[in-house]
XYZ file of C-alpha atoms in Angstrom:
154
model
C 63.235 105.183 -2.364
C 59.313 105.595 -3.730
C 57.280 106.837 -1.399
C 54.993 103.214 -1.033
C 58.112 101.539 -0.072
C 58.938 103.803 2.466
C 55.875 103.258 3.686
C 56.075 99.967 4.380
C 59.052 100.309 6.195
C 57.715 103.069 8.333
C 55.035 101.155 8.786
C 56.688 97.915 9.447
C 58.986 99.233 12.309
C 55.851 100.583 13.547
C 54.321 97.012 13.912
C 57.610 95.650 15.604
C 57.758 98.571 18.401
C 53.936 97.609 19.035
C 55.217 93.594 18.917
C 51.915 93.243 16.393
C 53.336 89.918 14.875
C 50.860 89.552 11.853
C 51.514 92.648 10.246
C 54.900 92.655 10.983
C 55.381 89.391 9.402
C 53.450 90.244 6.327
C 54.881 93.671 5.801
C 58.588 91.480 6.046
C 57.416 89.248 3.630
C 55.996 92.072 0.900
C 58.885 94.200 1.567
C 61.181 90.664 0.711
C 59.135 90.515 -1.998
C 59.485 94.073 -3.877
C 63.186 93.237 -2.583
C 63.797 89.748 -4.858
C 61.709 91.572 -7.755
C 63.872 94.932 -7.145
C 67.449 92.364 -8.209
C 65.703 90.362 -10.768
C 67.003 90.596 -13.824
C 70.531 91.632 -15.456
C 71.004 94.635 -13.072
C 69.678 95.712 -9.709
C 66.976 98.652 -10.190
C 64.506 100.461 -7.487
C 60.732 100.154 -8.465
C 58.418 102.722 -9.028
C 55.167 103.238 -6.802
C 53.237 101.270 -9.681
C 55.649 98.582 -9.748
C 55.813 98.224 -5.933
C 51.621 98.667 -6.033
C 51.639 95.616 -8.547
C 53.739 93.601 -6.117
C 51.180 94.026 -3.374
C 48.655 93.019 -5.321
C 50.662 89.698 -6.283
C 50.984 88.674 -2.918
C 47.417 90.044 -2.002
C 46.375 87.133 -4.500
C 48.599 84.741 -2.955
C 47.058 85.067 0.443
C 43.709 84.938 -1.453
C 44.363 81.906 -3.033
C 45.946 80.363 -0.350
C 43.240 81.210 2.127
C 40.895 79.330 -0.193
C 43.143 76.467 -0.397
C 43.452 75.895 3.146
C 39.283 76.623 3.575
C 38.881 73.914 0.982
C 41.479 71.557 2.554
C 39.718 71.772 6.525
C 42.483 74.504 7.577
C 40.499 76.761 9.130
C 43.091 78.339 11.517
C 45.733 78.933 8.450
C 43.057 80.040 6.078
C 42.091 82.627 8.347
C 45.786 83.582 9.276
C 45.821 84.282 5.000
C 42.735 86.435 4.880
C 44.231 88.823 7.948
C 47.382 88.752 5.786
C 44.963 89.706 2.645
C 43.061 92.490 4.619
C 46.808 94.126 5.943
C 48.066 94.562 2.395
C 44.484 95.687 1.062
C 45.392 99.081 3.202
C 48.035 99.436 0.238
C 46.239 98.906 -2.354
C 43.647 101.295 -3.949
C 40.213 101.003 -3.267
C 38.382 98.182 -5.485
C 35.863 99.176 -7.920
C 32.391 98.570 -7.389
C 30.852 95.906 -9.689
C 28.872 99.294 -11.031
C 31.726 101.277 -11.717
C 33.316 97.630 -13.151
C 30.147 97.578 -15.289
C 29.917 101.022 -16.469
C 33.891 101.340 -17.123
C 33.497 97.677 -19.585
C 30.101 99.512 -21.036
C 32.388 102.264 -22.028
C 35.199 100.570 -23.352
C 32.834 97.799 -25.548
C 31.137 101.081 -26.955
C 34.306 102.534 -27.973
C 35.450 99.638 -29.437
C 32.519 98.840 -31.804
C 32.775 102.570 -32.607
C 36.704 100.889 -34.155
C 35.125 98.254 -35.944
C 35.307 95.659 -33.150
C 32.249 93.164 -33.127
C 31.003 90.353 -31.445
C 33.046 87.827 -29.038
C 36.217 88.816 -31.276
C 36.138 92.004 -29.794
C 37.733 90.693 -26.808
C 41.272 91.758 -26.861
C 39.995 95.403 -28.433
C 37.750 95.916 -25.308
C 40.291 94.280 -22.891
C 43.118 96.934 -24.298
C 40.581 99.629 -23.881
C 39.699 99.055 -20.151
C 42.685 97.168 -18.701
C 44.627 101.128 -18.743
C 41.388 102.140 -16.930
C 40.803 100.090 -14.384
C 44.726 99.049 -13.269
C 45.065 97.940 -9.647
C 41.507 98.152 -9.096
C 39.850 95.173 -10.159
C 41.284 91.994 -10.810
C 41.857 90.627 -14.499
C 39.305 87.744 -14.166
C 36.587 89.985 -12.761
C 37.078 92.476 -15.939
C 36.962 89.779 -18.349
C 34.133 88.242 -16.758
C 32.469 91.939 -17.329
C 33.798 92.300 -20.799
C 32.550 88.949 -21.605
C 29.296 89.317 -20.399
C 28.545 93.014 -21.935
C 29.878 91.698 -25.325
C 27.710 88.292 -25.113
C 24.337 90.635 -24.147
């Protein structure tokens, strides 16, 4: 078993000895997660740490998303239910980048890539290839490609 999956477990047996019902509930439903994604496919298979981190941060955006959703529908008491869900699995997850570090890393990465050849607003996809390795996990896709977009536009 990797070592963030045991983890979980430890930690969600944890949460049910000290009857803490949120985390226990959202620890169930990550673990059920990496579970279904664990038998998907042809054959059974055990993830790897990065494949178990990339899980978390699939359902981290689900409770993002549906916090907002329930915000944006007058749901305050479910909304906020889905951001304490959010801020449990954020303990698994590595720490986010800084919009900085975001900015430097892109900076980087566009400079590399017009040192290839890569120009202008075409340069997209060279840049994203370039930075996407770099920043995995840590920053979410839209944010970098709002960063890529802007650094290649000024």
């Amino acid at each position: 078993m990797t070592t963030l999956k045991s983890r979980l477990q430890d930690d969600l047996t944890a949460a049910i000895k000290e009857r803490d019902e949120l985390r226990s509930a959202t620890l169930r439903m990550t673990l059920a997660a990496i579970t279904k994604e664990e038998v998907a496919g042809k054959e059974a298979r055990e993830l790897s740490d990065d494949e178990v981190q990339k899980v978390i941060t699939r359902e981290a955006k689900k409770r993002r998303e549906a916090a907002e959703a329930f915000a944006d529908g007058g749901r305050a008491e479910q909304a906020e239910r889905e951001r304490a869900e959010g801020e449990v699995l954020a303990d698994y997850l590595p720490k986010q980048l800084s919009d900085e570090e975001l900015e430097s890393l892109v900076g980087e990465a566009v400079a590399e890539a017009r040192a290839s050849g890569a120009e202008g607003p075409r340069a997209m996809g060279a840049v994203m290839k370039i930075v996407n390795p770099k920043v995995a996990g840590r920053a979410e896709g839209g944010r970098v490609a709002a960063a890529v977009k802007k650094q290649l536009a000024g």
